[in-house]
CSV table of C-alpha atoms in Angstrom, one decimal:
chain,number,residue,atom,x,y,z
A,5,MET,CA,0.5,-4.6,23.3
A,6,THR,CA,3.8,-3.6,21.9
A,7,CYS,CA,4.8,-3.3,18.3
A,8,ALA,CA,6.9,-6.4,18.7
A,9,ALA,CA,3.9,-8.3,19.8
A,10,MET,CA,1.9,-6.9,16.8
A,11,ALA,CA,4.6,-7.9,14.4
A,12,CYS,CA,5.6,-11.2,15.8
A,13,ARG,CA,2.8,-13.1,17.4
A,14,ASP,CA,-0.4,-11.3,17.3
A,15,ALA,CA,-3.6,-12.7,15.8
A,16,PRO,CA,-5.4,-10.9,13.1
A,17,GLY,CA,-7.9,-8.3,14.4
A,18,GLY,CA,-11.0,-9.7,16.0
A,19,MET,CA,-10.1,-13.3,15.0
A,20,ARG,CA,-10.2,-16.0,17.6
A,21,ARG,CA,-6.7,-17.5,17.9
A,22,SER,CA,-6.3,-21.1,16.9
A,23,PRO,CA,-3.6,-23.3,18.5
A,24,LEU,CA,-1.7,-23.0,15.2
A,25,GLN,CA,-1.6,-19.2,15.5
A,26,THR,CA,0.3,-19.5,18.8
A,27,VAL,CA,3.2,-21.0,16.8
A,28,ASP,CA,5.7,-18.4,15.4
A,29,ALA,CA,5.0,-17.6,11.7
A,30,ARG,CA,8.6,-18.5,10.8
A,31,ALA,CA,8.0,-22.0,12.1
A,32,ARG,CA,4.8,-22.3,10.3
A,33,ILE,CA,6.3,-21.2,7.0
A,34,LEU,CA,9.3,-23.4,7.2
A,35,ALA,CA,7.3,-26.4,8.4
A,36,PHE,CA,4.9,-25.8,5.4
A,37,ALA,CA,7.8,-25.6,2.9
A,38,LEU,CA,9.6,-28.7,4.2
A,39,SER,CA,6.4,-30.7,4.3
A,40,LEU,CA,5.8,-29.9,0.6
A,41,LEU,CA,9.3,-31.2,-0.2
A,42,VAL,CA,8.4,-34.5,1.6
A,43,ALA,CA,5.2,-34.7,-0.4
A,44,VAL,CA,7.0,-34.1,-3.6
A,45,SER,CA,9.5,-36.9,-2.7
A,46,ALA,CA,6.5,-39.3,-2.5
A,47,VAL,CA,5.8,-39.1,-6.3
A,48,GLY,CA,6.2,-42.8,-6.8
A,49,SER,CA,4.5,-44.0,-3.6
A,50,SER,CA,1.3,-46.0,-3.3
A,51,PRO,CA,-2.1,-44.4,-2.9
A,52,LEU,CA,-2.2,-45.7,0.7
A,53,VAL,CA,1.1,-43.9,1.6
A,54,LEU,CA,-0.1,-40.7,-0.1
A,55,ALA,CA,-3.5,-40.9,1.8
A,56,VAL,CA,-1.7,-41.3,5.1
A,57,LEU,CA,0.5,-38.2,4.3
A,58,CYS,CA,-2.6,-36.2,3.5
A,59,ALA,CA,-4.0,-36.9,6.9
A,60,PHE,CA,-1.4,-34.5,8.3
A,61,PRO,CA,-2.4,-31.3,6.6
A,62,VAL,CA,-6.0,-32.3,7.2
A,63,ALA,CA,-5.3,-32.4,10.9
A,64,ALA,CA,-3.5,-29.0,10.5
A,65,ILE,CA,-6.6,-27.4,9.0
A,66,VAL,CA,-8.7,-28.8,11.9
A,67,ILE,CA,-6.3,-27.3,14.4
A,68,ALA,CA,-6.2,-24.0,12.4
A,69,ARG,CA,-10.0,-24.0,12.5
A,70,VAL,CA,-10.3,-23.4,8.8
A,71,PRO,CA,-14.0,-23.3,7.8
A,72,ALA,CA,-14.9,-26.3,5.6
A,73,HIS,CA,-16.4,-24.1,2.8
A,74,MET,CA,-13.0,-22.4,2.3
A,75,ILE,CA,-11.3,-25.8,1.7
A,76,LEU,CA,-14.1,-26.9,-0.6
A,77,ARG,CA,-13.9,-23.7,-2.6
A,78,ARG,CA,-10.2,-24.1,-3.1
A,79,LEU,CA,-10.5,-27.8,-3.9
A,80,SER,CA,-13.2,-26.9,-6.5
A,81,PHE,CA,-10.5,-25.0,-8.5
A,82,VAL,CA,-8.4,-28.2,-8.9
A,83,ALA,CA,-11.3,-30.7,-9.0
A,84,VAL,CA,-11.9,-30.2,-12.7
A,85,PHE,CA,-8.3,-31.0,-13.6
A,86,ILE,CA,-8.2,-34.0,-11.3
A,87,ALA,CA,-11.5,-35.3,-12.8
A,88,LEU,CA,-10.1,-34.8,-16.3
A,89,ALA,CA,-6.9,-36.6,-15.3
A,90,GLY,CA,-9.1,-39.5,-13.9
A,91,VAL,CA,-11.0,-39.8,-17.1
A,92,PHE,CA,-7.8,-39.9,-19.2
A,93,THR,CA,-6.1,-42.3,-16.8
A,94,PHE,CA,-8.9,-44.9,-16.2
A,95,LEU,CA,-11.4,-44.6,-19.0
A,96,ILE,CA,-9.0,-44.6,-22.0
A,97,PRO,CA,-7.9,-48.1,-22.8
A,98,LEU,CA,-4.2,-47.1,-23.3
A,99,ALA,CA,-4.0,-46.1,-19.7
A,100,ALA,CA,-1.2,-48.0,-18.0
A,101,GLN,CA,0.0,-48.5,-14.5
A,102,PRO,CA,2.6,-45.6,-14.4
A,103,SER,CA,-0.1,-43.1,-15.4
A,104,ALA,CA,-2.4,-44.5,-12.7
A,105,LYS,CA,0.4,-43.8,-10.2
A,106,ARG,CA,0.7,-40.3,-11.6
A,107,PHE,CA,-3.1,-39.8,-11.2
A,108,TRP,CA,-3.0,-40.8,-7.5
A,109,PHE,CA,-0.1,-38.5,-6.9
A,110,LEU,CA,-2.0,-35.7,-8.7
A,111,LEU,CA,-5.1,-36.4,-6.6
A,112,PHE,CA,-3.4,-36.7,-3.2
A,113,GLY,CA,-0.7,-34.1,-4.1
A,114,SER,CA,-3.4,-31.6,-4.9
A,115,LEU,CA,-5.2,-32.4,-1.7
A,116,PHE,CA,-2.0,-32.1,0.3
A,117,ALA,CA,-1.1,-28.7,-1.3
A,118,VAL,CA,-4.5,-27.2,-1.0
A,119,THR,CA,-5.0,-28.2,2.7
A,120,SER,CA,-1.5,-27.2,3.6
A,121,THR,CA,-1.8,-23.9,1.9
A,122,ALA,CA,-5.2,-23.3,3.6
A,123,ALA,CA,-3.8,-24.1,7.0
A,124,LEU,CA,-0.9,-21.7,6.5
A,125,THR,CA,-2.7,-18.8,4.9
A,126,TYR,CA,-5.7,-19.0,7.2
A,127,SER,CA,-3.5,-18.9,10.3
A,128,THR,CA,-1.0,-16.4,9.0
A,129,THR,CA,-1.8,-12.8,8.1
A,130,ALA,CA,0.1,-11.0,5.3
A,131,THR,CA,1.7,-8.8,8.0
A,132,GLU,CA,2.9,-11.9,10.0
A,133,ALA,CA,4.2,-13.5,6.8
A,134,MET,CA,6.1,-10.4,5.7
A,135,GLU,CA,7.7,-10.0,9.2
A,136,ALA,CA,8.6,-13.7,9.3
A,137,LEU,CA,10.2,-13.6,5.8
A,138,GLN,CA,12.2,-10.5,6.8
A,139,ARG,CA,13.4,-12.4,9.9
A,140,LEU,CA,14.3,-15.4,7.7
A,141,ARG,CA,16.6,-13.0,5.8
A,142,VAL,CA,14.6,-13.1,2.6
A,143,PRO,CA,15.7,-9.9,0.7
A,144,SER,CA,13.1,-7.1,1.2
A,145,HIS,CA,12.8,-6.4,-2.5
A,146,VAL,CA,11.7,-10.0,-3.1
A,147,ILE,CA,9.2,-9.8,-0.2
A,148,TRP,CA,7.8,-6.5,-1.4
A,149,THR,CA,7.5,-7.5,-5.0
A,150,GLY,CA,5.4,-10.5,-4.0
A,151,PHE,CA,3.2,-8.6,-1.6
A,152,LEU,CA,2.7,-5.6,-3.9
A,153,GLY,CA,1.7,-7.9,-6.7
A,154,LEU,CA,-1.0,-9.3,-4.4
A,155,ARG,CA,-2.0,-5.9,-3.2
A,156,TYR,CA,-2.5,-4.4,-6.6
A,157,LEU,CA,-4.2,-7.3,-8.3
A,158,PRO,CA,-7.6,-6.3,-7.1
A,159,LEU,CA,-6.9,-2.7,-8.2
A,160,VAL,CA,-5.8,-3.9,-11.7
A,161,PHE,CA,-8.9,-6.1,-12.0
A,162,GLY,CA,-11.1,-3.1,-10.8
A,163,GLU,CA,-9.5,-0.9,-13.4
A,164,GLY,CA,-10.0,-3.5,-16.1
A,165,ARG,CA,-13.7,-3.8,-15.2
A,166,ARG,CA,-14.1,0.0,-15.4
A,167,VAL,CA,-12.3,0.2,-18.7
A,168,HIS,CA,-14.5,-2.6,-20.0
A,169,ARG,CA,-17.7,-1.0,-18.8
A,170,ALA,CA,-16.7,2.3,-20.3
A,171,ALA,CA,-16.0,0.6,-23.6
A,172,ARG,CA,-19.4,-1.3,-23.5
A,173,ALA,CA,-21.2,2.0,-22.7
A,174,ARG,CA,-19.8,3.4,-26.0
A,175,GLY,CA,-21.1,0.4,-27.9
A,176,TRP,CA,-18.1,-1.9,-27.9
A,177,ARG,CA,-18.8,-5.7,-28.0
A,178,GLY,CA,-16.3,-8.5,-27.7
A,179,SER,CA,-16.9,-9.4,-31.4
A,180,SER,CA,-16.8,-5.8,-32.6
A,181,GLY,CA,-13.1,-5.1,-32.6
A,182,ILE,CA,-10.0,-7.0,-31.5
A,183,THR,CA,-8.0,-3.8,-31.9
A,184,ALA,CA,-10.0,-2.0,-29.2
A,185,LEU,CA,-9.4,-4.9,-26.9
A,186,GLY,CA,-5.7,-4.5,-27.6
A,187,TRP,CA,-5.9,-0.8,-26.8
A,188,MET,CA,-7.7,-1.6,-23.5
A,189,THR,CA,-5.1,-4.1,-22.6
A,190,ALA,CA,-2.3,-1.7,-23.5
A,191,SER,CA,-3.9,1.0,-21.5
A,192,LEU,CA,-4.2,-1.3,-18.4
A,193,ILE,CA,-0.5,-2.2,-18.7
A,194,SER,CA,0.5,1.4,-19.1
A,195,ARG,CA,-1.6,2.4,-16.1
A,196,GLY,CA,0.0,-0.5,-14.2
A,197,PHE,CA,3.4,0.8,-14.9
A,198,ASP,CA,2.4,4.4,-13.9
A,199,ARG,CA,1.0,3.1,-10.6
A,200,ALA,CA,4.1,1.0,-10.0
A,201,LEU,CA,6.2,4.2,-10.5
A,202,ARG,CA,4.1,6.2,-8.2
A,203,THR,CA,4.0,3.5,-5.5
A,204,GLY,CA,7.8,3.3,-5.8
A,205,GLU,CA,8.0,7.0,-5.2
A,206,ALA,CA,5.6,6.7,-2.2
A,207,MET,CA,7.8,4.0,-0.7
A,208,GLU,CA,11.0,6.0,-1.3
A,209,ALA,CA,9.4,9.1,0.2
A,210,ARG,CA,8.9,7.0,3.4
A,211,GLY,CA,12.4,5.7,3.5
A,212,PHE,CA,12.1,2.3,1.8
A,213,GLY,CA,15.5,0.6,1.6
A,214,SER,CA,16.7,2.3,4.7
A,215,SER,CA,19.3,0.4,6.7
A,216,ARG,CA,17.8,1.7,9.9
A,217,VAL,CA,15.0,-0.8,10.2
A,218,ILE,CA,15.3,-2.6,13.5
A,219,LEU,CA,13.9,-6.1,13.8
A,220,GLU,CA,13.2,-6.6,17.5
A,221,PRO,CA,14.6,-9.8,18.9
A,222,CYS,CA,11.9,-12.5,18.7
A,223,PRO,CA,13.6,-15.9,19.3
A,224,LEU,CA,11.8,-19.1,18.5
A,225,ARG,CA,10.4,-20.9,21.5
A,226,VAL,CA,10.5,-24.7,22.2
A,227,HIS,CA,7.1,-25.4,20.7
A,228,ASP,CA,8.0,-23.4,17.6
A,229,TRP,CA,11.1,-25.5,17.0
A,230,MET,CA,9.0,-28.7,17.7
A,231,VAL,CA,6.5,-27.7,15.0
A,232,MET,CA,9.1,-26.5,12.5
A,233,THR,CA,11.2,-29.7,12.7
A,234,GLY,CA,8.8,-32.3,14.2
A,235,TYR,CA,6.0,-31.9,11.6
A,236,PRO,CA,8.1,-32.5,8.4
A,237,ALA,CA,10.3,-35.0,10.2
A,238,THR,CA,7.3,-37.1,11.2
A,239,LEU,CA,6.0,-36.9,7.6
A,240,LEU,CA,9.3,-38.0,6.2
A,241,ALA,CA,9.8,-40.8,8.8
A,242,LEU,CA,6.3,-42.1,8.1
A,243,ARG,CA,6.8,-42.0,4.3
A,244,LEU,CA,10.1,-43.9,4.6
A,245,PHE,CA,8.6,-46.4,6.9
A,246,LEU,CA,5.6,-47.1,4.7
A,247,ASP,CA,7.7,-47.1,1.5
A,248,GLY,CA,10.1,-49.6,3.1
A,249,GLY,CA,12.9,-47.0,3.5
A,250,ALA,CA,13.1,-46.0,-0.2
A,251,LEU,CA,13.7,-42.3,-0.8
B,6,MET,CA,20.8,32.9,9.4
B,7,ILE,CA,18.1,30.2,9.4
B,8,PRO,CA,17.7,28.8,5.9
B,9,PRO,CA,14.1,28.7,4.4
B,10,ALA,CA,12.2,25.5,4.8
B,11,ILE,CA,12.0,25.2,1.0
B,12,ALA,CA,13.6,27.3,-1.7
B,13,PHE,CA,13.1,27.0,-5.4
B,14,LYS,CA,15.7,29.0,-7.3
B,15,GLY,CA,14.8,29.5,-11.0
B,16,VAL,CA,13.8,25.8,-11.4
B,17,ARG,CA,13.1,24.5,-14.9
B,18,PHE,CA,11.9,21.1,-15.7
B,19,THR,CA,10.6,19.5,-18.9
B,20,TYR,CA,9.0,16.1,-19.2
B,21,PRO,CA,10.4,13.7,-21.7
B,22,ASP,CA,7.3,14.3,-24.0
B,23,GLY,CA,8.3,18.0,-24.2
B,24,THR,CA,5.8,19.4,-21.8
B,25,ARG,CA,7.4,22.2,-19.8
B,26,ALA,CA,6.2,21.8,-16.3
B,27,LEU,CA,8.4,24.3,-14.4
B,28,ASN,CA,9.6,27.4,-16.1
B,29,GLY,CA,12.0,29.3,-14.0
B,30,LEU,CA,10.1,28.8,-10.8
B,31,THR,CA,11.3,30.8,-7.9
B,32,LEU,CA,9.6,30.5,-4.5
B,33,THR,CA,10.7,30.7,-0.9
B,34,VAL,CA,8.8,28.9,1.9
B,35,LYS,CA,9.7,29.9,5.4
B,36,SER,CA,9.6,27.5,8.3
B,37,ARG,CA,6.0,27.1,9.6
B,38,ASP,CA,4.5,28.8,6.5
B,39,ARG,CA,1.2,27.5,5.4
B,40,ILE,CA,1.0,28.0,1.7
B,41,ALA,CA,-1.6,27.0,-0.8
B,42,VAL,CA,-0.3,26.5,-4.3
B,43,LEU,CA,-3.3,27.2,-6.7
B,44,GLY,CA,-3.6,27.2,-10.4
B,45,PRO,CA,-5.1,25.5,-13.4
B,46,ASN,CA,-4.5,22.0,-14.6
B,47,GLY,CA,-1.0,21.6,-16.0
B,48,ALA,CA,0.4,24.6,-14.3
B,49,GLY,CA,3.1,22.5,-12.7
B,50,LYS,CA,1.7,22.2,-9.2
B,51,SER,CA,2.3,18.5,-8.6
B,52,THR,CA,5.7,18.7,-10.4
B,53,LEU,CA,6.7,21.3,-7.9
B,54,LEU,CA,6.1,18.9,-5.0
B,55,HIS,CA,7.9,16.1,-6.8
B,56,ALA,CA,10.9,18.4,-7.2
B,57,VAL,CA,11.1,18.9,-3.4
B,58,LEU,CA,11.6,15.1,-2.8
B,59,GLY,CA,13.9,14.6,-5.7
B,60,PHE,CA,11.6,12.5,-7.8
B,61,ILE,CA,12.5,14.5,-10.8
B,62,ALA,CA,15.8,15.8,-11.9
B,63,THR,CA,15.5,19.5,-12.6
B,64,ALA,CA,17.3,20.7,-15.7
B,65,GLU,CA,18.2,24.2,-14.4
B,66,GLY,CA,18.0,26.0,-11.1
B,67,ALA,CA,18.1,24.5,-7.6
B,68,VAL,CA,15.7,23.3,-4.9
B,69,GLU,CA,16.8,23.4,-1.3
B,70,VAL,CA,15.2,22.0,1.8
B,71,ASP,CA,16.4,23.4,5.1
B,72,GLY,CA,19.5,24.6,3.3
B,73,LEU,CA,20.2,21.1,1.8
B,74,GLN,CA,20.3,21.0,-1.9
B,75,VAL,CA,18.0,18.4,-3.4
B,76,VAL,CA,20.6,16.1,-4.9
B,77,PRO,CA,20.9,12.3,-4.6
B,78,ALA,CA,23.4,12.5,-1.8
B,79,ASN,CA,20.9,14.4,0.4
B,80,LEU,CA,17.7,12.6,-0.5
B,81,THR,CA,17.7,10.3,2.5
B,82,GLU,CA,18.1,13.2,4.9
B,83,ILE,CA,15.5,15.3,3.0
B,84,ARG,CA,12.9,12.5,3.0
B,85,GLN,CA,13.3,12.2,6.8
B,86,ARG,CA,12.1,15.8,7.1
B,87,VAL,CA,9.5,16.0,4.3
B,88,GLY,CA,6.3,14.1,4.1
B,89,ILE,CA,4.2,13.9,1.0
B,90,VAL,CA,0.6,12.8,0.6
B,91,PHE,CA,-0.1,11.9,-3.0
B,92,GLN,CA,-3.3,12.7,-4.8
B,93,ASP,CA,-4.3,9.1,-5.3
B,94,PRO,CA,-4.2,7.3,-1.9
B,95,ASP,CA,-4.0,3.9,-3.7
B,96,ASP,CA,-0.5,4.9,-4.6
B,97,GLN,CA,0.4,5.5,-1.0
B,98,LEU,CA,-1.3,2.6,0.7
B,99,PHE,CA,0.4,-0.6,-0.3
B,100,CYS,CA,0.7,-2.7,2.8
B,101,PRO,CA,-1.6,-5.6,3.9
B,102,THR,CA,-3.3,-3.5,6.6
B,103,LEU,CA,-3.6,0.2,7.4
B,104,LEU,CA,-1.6,-0.3,10.6
B,105,ASP,CA,1.3,-1.8,8.5
B,106,ASP,CA,1.2,1.2,6.2
B,107,VAL,CA,1.4,3.6,9.1
B,108,ARG,CA,4.3,1.6,10.6
B,109,PHE,CA,6.2,1.5,7.3
B,110,GLY,CA,7.7,5.0,7.5
B,111,PRO,CA,8.7,5.2,11.2
B,112,ARG,CA,10.3,1.7,10.9
B,113,ASN,CA,12.4,3.0,8.1
B,114,GLN,CA,13.4,5.8,10.4
B,115,GLY,CA,14.8,3.3,12.8
B,116,LEU,CA,12.0,3.3,15.4
B,117,SER,CA,11.0,0.2,17.2
B,118,GLY,CA,9.2,-1.0,20.4
B,119,THR,CA,7.1,1.3,22.4
B,120,GLU,CA,8.2,4.4,20.6
B,121,LEU,CA,7.1,3.0,17.3
B,122,TYR,CA,3.8,1.8,18.7
B,123,GLU,CA,3.0,5.2,20.2
B,124,ARG,CA,3.8,7.0,17.0
B,125,VAL,CA,1.6,4.6,15.0
B,126,HIS,CA,-1.2,4.7,17.6
B,127,HIS,CA,-1.2,8.5,17.8
B,128,ALA,CA,-1.2,9.0,14.0
B,129,VAL,CA,-4.0,6.5,13.3
B,130,GLU,CA,-6.0,7.8,16.3
B,131,ALA,CA,-5.5,11.4,15.0
B,132,VAL,CA,-7.2,10.6,11.7
B,133,GLY,CA,-10.0,8.7,13.4
B,134,LEU,CA,-9.2,5.3,11.9
B,135,TRP,CA,-8.2,3.2,14.9
B,136,ASP,CA,-11.2,1.0,14.6
B,137,ARG,CA,-10.2,0.4,11.0
B,138,ARG,CA,-6.5,-0.3,11.6
B,139,ASP,CA,-6.6,-4.0,10.6
B,140,ARG,CA,-8.6,-3.4,7.4
B,141,HIS,CA,-7.0,-3.9,4.0
B,142,PRO,CA,-6.5,-0.4,2.7
B,143,HIS,CA,-8.3,-1.5,-0.5
B,144,ARG,CA,-11.4,-2.0,1.5
B,145,LEU,CA,-11.5,1.6,2.9
B,146,SER,CA,-13.7,4.3,1.5
B,147,VAL,CA,-12.1,7.1,-0.5
B,148,GLY,CA,-12.3,9.5,2.5
B,149,GLU,CA,-10.8,6.9,4.8
B,150,LYS,CA,-8.1,6.2,2.3
B,151,LYS,CA,-7.2,9.9,2.2
B,152,ARG,CA,-7.1,10.0,6.0
B,153,GLY,CA,-5.1,6.8,6.1
B,154,ALA,CA,-2.6,8.2,3.6
B,155,LEU,CA,-2.2,11.2,5.8
B,156,ALA,CA,-1.6,9.0,8.8
B,157,THR,CA,1.2,7.2,7.0
B,158,VAL,CA,3.0,10.5,6.8
B,159,LEU,CA,2.0,12.1,10.1
B,160,SER,CA,3.5,9.0,11.9
B,161,MET,CA,6.9,10.1,10.5
B,162,ARG,CA,6.5,13.5,12.2
B,163,PRO,CA,7.7,15.5,9.2
B,164,ASP,CA,8.9,19.1,9.6
B,165,ILE,CA,7.4,19.8,6.2
B,166,LEU,CA,4.2,18.4,4.9
B,167,LEU,CA,3.4,18.4,1.1
B,168,LEU,CA,-0.2,17.7,0.1
B,169,ASP,CA,-1.2,17.0,-3.5
B,170,GLU,CA,-5.0,17.8,-4.0
B,171,PRO,CA,-6.0,16.4,-0.6
B,172,SER,CA,-9.6,17.3,-0.9
B,173,ALA,CA,-10.1,15.9,-4.4
B,174,HIS,CA,-13.1,13.4,-4.7
B,175,LEU,CA,-14.1,14.0,-1.1
B,176,ASP,CA,-17.7,14.7,0.0
B,177,GLY,CA,-18.5,17.5,2.5
B,178,PRO,CA,-18.1,15.6,5.8
B,179,SER,CA,-14.8,13.9,4.6
B,180,ARG,CA,-13.4,17.3,3.5
B,181,ARG,CA,-14.3,18.8,6.9
B,182,SER,CA,-12.8,15.9,8.7
B,183,LEU,CA,-9.6,16.2,6.7
B,184,ARG,CA,-9.5,19.9,7.2
B,185,ASP,CA,-9.8,19.6,11.0
B,186,ILE,CA,-6.9,17.0,11.1
B,187,LEU,CA,-4.7,19.3,9.0
B,188,SER,CA,-5.6,22.4,10.9
B,189,VAL,CA,-3.7,21.2,14.0
B,190,TYR,CA,-0.6,20.3,12.1
B,191,GLU,CA,2.1,22.7,13.3
B,192,GLY,CA,4.9,22.3,10.8
B,193,THR,CA,5.4,23.9,7.3
B,194,LEU,CA,2.5,23.1,5.0
B,195,LEU,CA,2.6,23.3,1.2
B,196,LEU,CA,-0.8,22.4,-0.2
B,197,VAL,CA,-1.4,22.0,-3.9
B,198,SER,CA,-5.0,22.3,-4.7
B,199,GLN,CA,-7.7,23.7,-7.0
B,200,ASP,CA,-10.1,23.8,-4.1
B,201,LEU,CA,-9.8,27.4,-2.9
B,202,PRO,CA,-12.2,27.1,0.0
B,203,PHE,CA,-10.4,24.1,1.4
B,204,ALA,CA,-7.0,25.8,0.9
B,205,ALA,CA,-8.2,29.0,2.4
B,206,ALA,CA,-9.3,27.3,5.6
B,207,LEU,CA,-5.8,25.9,6.1
B,208,CYS,CA,-3.3,28.3,4.6
B,209,THR,CA,-2.3,31.9,5.3
B,210,ARG,CA,-0.6,32.5,2.0
B,211,ALA,CA,-1.7,31.9,-1.6
B,212,VAL,CA,0.7,31.2,-4.5
B,213,VAL,CA,-0.8,31.0,-8.0
B,214,LEU,CA,1.1,29.0,-10.5
B,215,GLU,CA,0.6,29.4,-14.2
B,216,SER,CA,2.7,27.7,-17.0
B,217,GLY,CA,5.3,26.6,-14.5
B,218,ARG,CA,6.0,30.0,-12.8
B,219,VAL,CA,4.6,31.9,-9.9
B,220,THR,CA,2.3,34.7,-11.1
B,221,LEU,CA,0.9,35.7,-7.7
B,222,ASP,CA,2.1,35.4,-4.2
B,223,ILE,CA,-0.1,37.2,-1.6
B,224,PRO,CA,-1.7,36.6,1.8
B,225,MET,CA,-4.7,34.4,1.6
B,226,ASP,CA,-7.2,36.9,2.9
B,227,GLU,CA,-6.0,39.4,0.3
B,228,MET,CA,-6.6,36.7,-2.3
B,229,LEU,CA,-10.1,36.1,-1.1
B,230,ASN,CA,-10.9,39.8,-1.3
B,231,ASP,CA,-9.7,40.0,-4.9
B,232,PRO,CA,-12.9,38.9,-6.7
B,233,VAL,CA,-11.3,39.1,-10.1
B,234,ARG,CA,-8.6,36.7,-9.2
B,235,VAL,CA,-11.0,34.4,-7.4
B,236,GLU,CA,-13.2,34.4,-10.5
B,237,GLN,CA,-10.1,33.5,-12.6
B,238,LEU,CA,-9.6,30.5,-10.4
B,239,GLY,CA,-13.1,29.4,-11.2
B,240,ILE,CA,-14.5,29.5,-7.7
B,241,PRO,CA,-18.3,29.9,-7.5
B,242,ALA,CA,-19.1,33.2,-5.6
B,243,MET,CA,-21.7,31.4,-3.4
B,244,GLU,CA,-19.1,28.9,-2.2
B,245,LEU,CA,-16.7,31.6,-1.4
B,246,CYS,CA,-19.3,33.7,0.5
B,247,ALA,CA,-20.2,30.6,2.5
B,248,LEU,CA,-16.6,30.0,3.4
B,249,CYS,CA,-16.1,33.7,4.4
B,250,ALA,CA,-19.1,33.5,6.6
B,251,GLU,CA,-17.9,30.3,8.2
B,252,HIS,CA,-14.5,31.9,9.1
B,253,GLY,CA,-15.8,35.3,9.9
B,254,TRP,CA,-13.8,36.9,6.9
B,255,ARG,CA,-15.0,39.9,5.1
B,256,THR,CA,-17.2,38.8,2.2
B,257,PRO,CA,-15.6,39.7,-1.1
B,258,HIS,CA,-17.4,42.1,-3.4
B,259,ALA,CA,-19.0,40.6,-6.4
B,260,PRO,CA,-16.9,41.1,-9.6
């Protein structure tokens, strides 16, 4: 296995490759982004059209072998908002047809976004995504800012928990002082800045920003192109057909 | 004449809050020297390492690496030759997987393909983490993180290795494991530590720093046989005796 293979098309360690993982990460990312645009363009469509569009990412998560519990967990985050929207749309007498359309879009749009994101993130490791974004000429500072944010979130939460525990051990309770809460938050922010500075130094010490980085040639194959263009194009064509050609 | 690996020439540095960290520091590190920089908290030990890589702008004096003055124009070149392992490995491990972290440096050096793969494989294997290569660094134990951080630097094959408190927060087996990895490193080693037994196992020269200046610069075995100095560094006599027995050194007299 070469580094090019590791970077370009390798499956995450120990994971069984799904058919979706054989597609280049660039194709997956672009197909995902374009399909979201198609979904957004269907804002005024009927529930039937929206449901048909949702069948595509559902098929993608089946192909990507995403476990059902992962989808349900993600859906549970938006389920509350959708349920609330349903209550306000259908149970309040003032509800009118346009807001019902908005509700269906919210429902199917959320389903579309959650299933699409699950299919993409489950089949694409962070490493693959970073490599793919680099190859798509996204500036390295933009890529690293996003990924470092994700990398350090667990650390910040961990520090927050430790600070909170230490404060409670010394008798602090939520109701016993908003000032202390402010200090804790300020301390977390200050530590976050310190850590950012040190990480920046660590990156510089290892040559970050060097123009010497070589991206090995990794051309898209026929089936990558087919997925990247075919998936969103089919979605768009179907939407136009069902909506009678209206964009 | 071959220039020294690192030369500090009367370096002074004060932090913005007024803390004077380096106060006329003068020190010469020859190529392949293995030096332990010892001293109390706030003596300027970590600042000294940061000065080598140009992370701080010294107010007075000069720092040179292989004859190159540490100035912005030379930093890229200097950072190719010098590797640093920070005290907190979480500062050093920032990629999605350990393998990515180890690849980061060599890729920035312009390596690719088989050469890059071999470098990465060798470094991760050397620290005994090949089976953990796809793990998120956040999920590693402290000892594994320290070894992982070391691998990120070893993969760049630096001529000079700077280590900031590498044994801090490590248990016995992890310390031994780290010591064994570092003992086969053949380049110039500058180790900042308060852990004399660990430093003594790796270094041949001891430099004591106090208030930002060098107060002692002697061979390590001489240091170990100076019980008053060892006592001043706060090393328990029992620990030192055990270390001497392990390495076959003469046991120092009790103070």
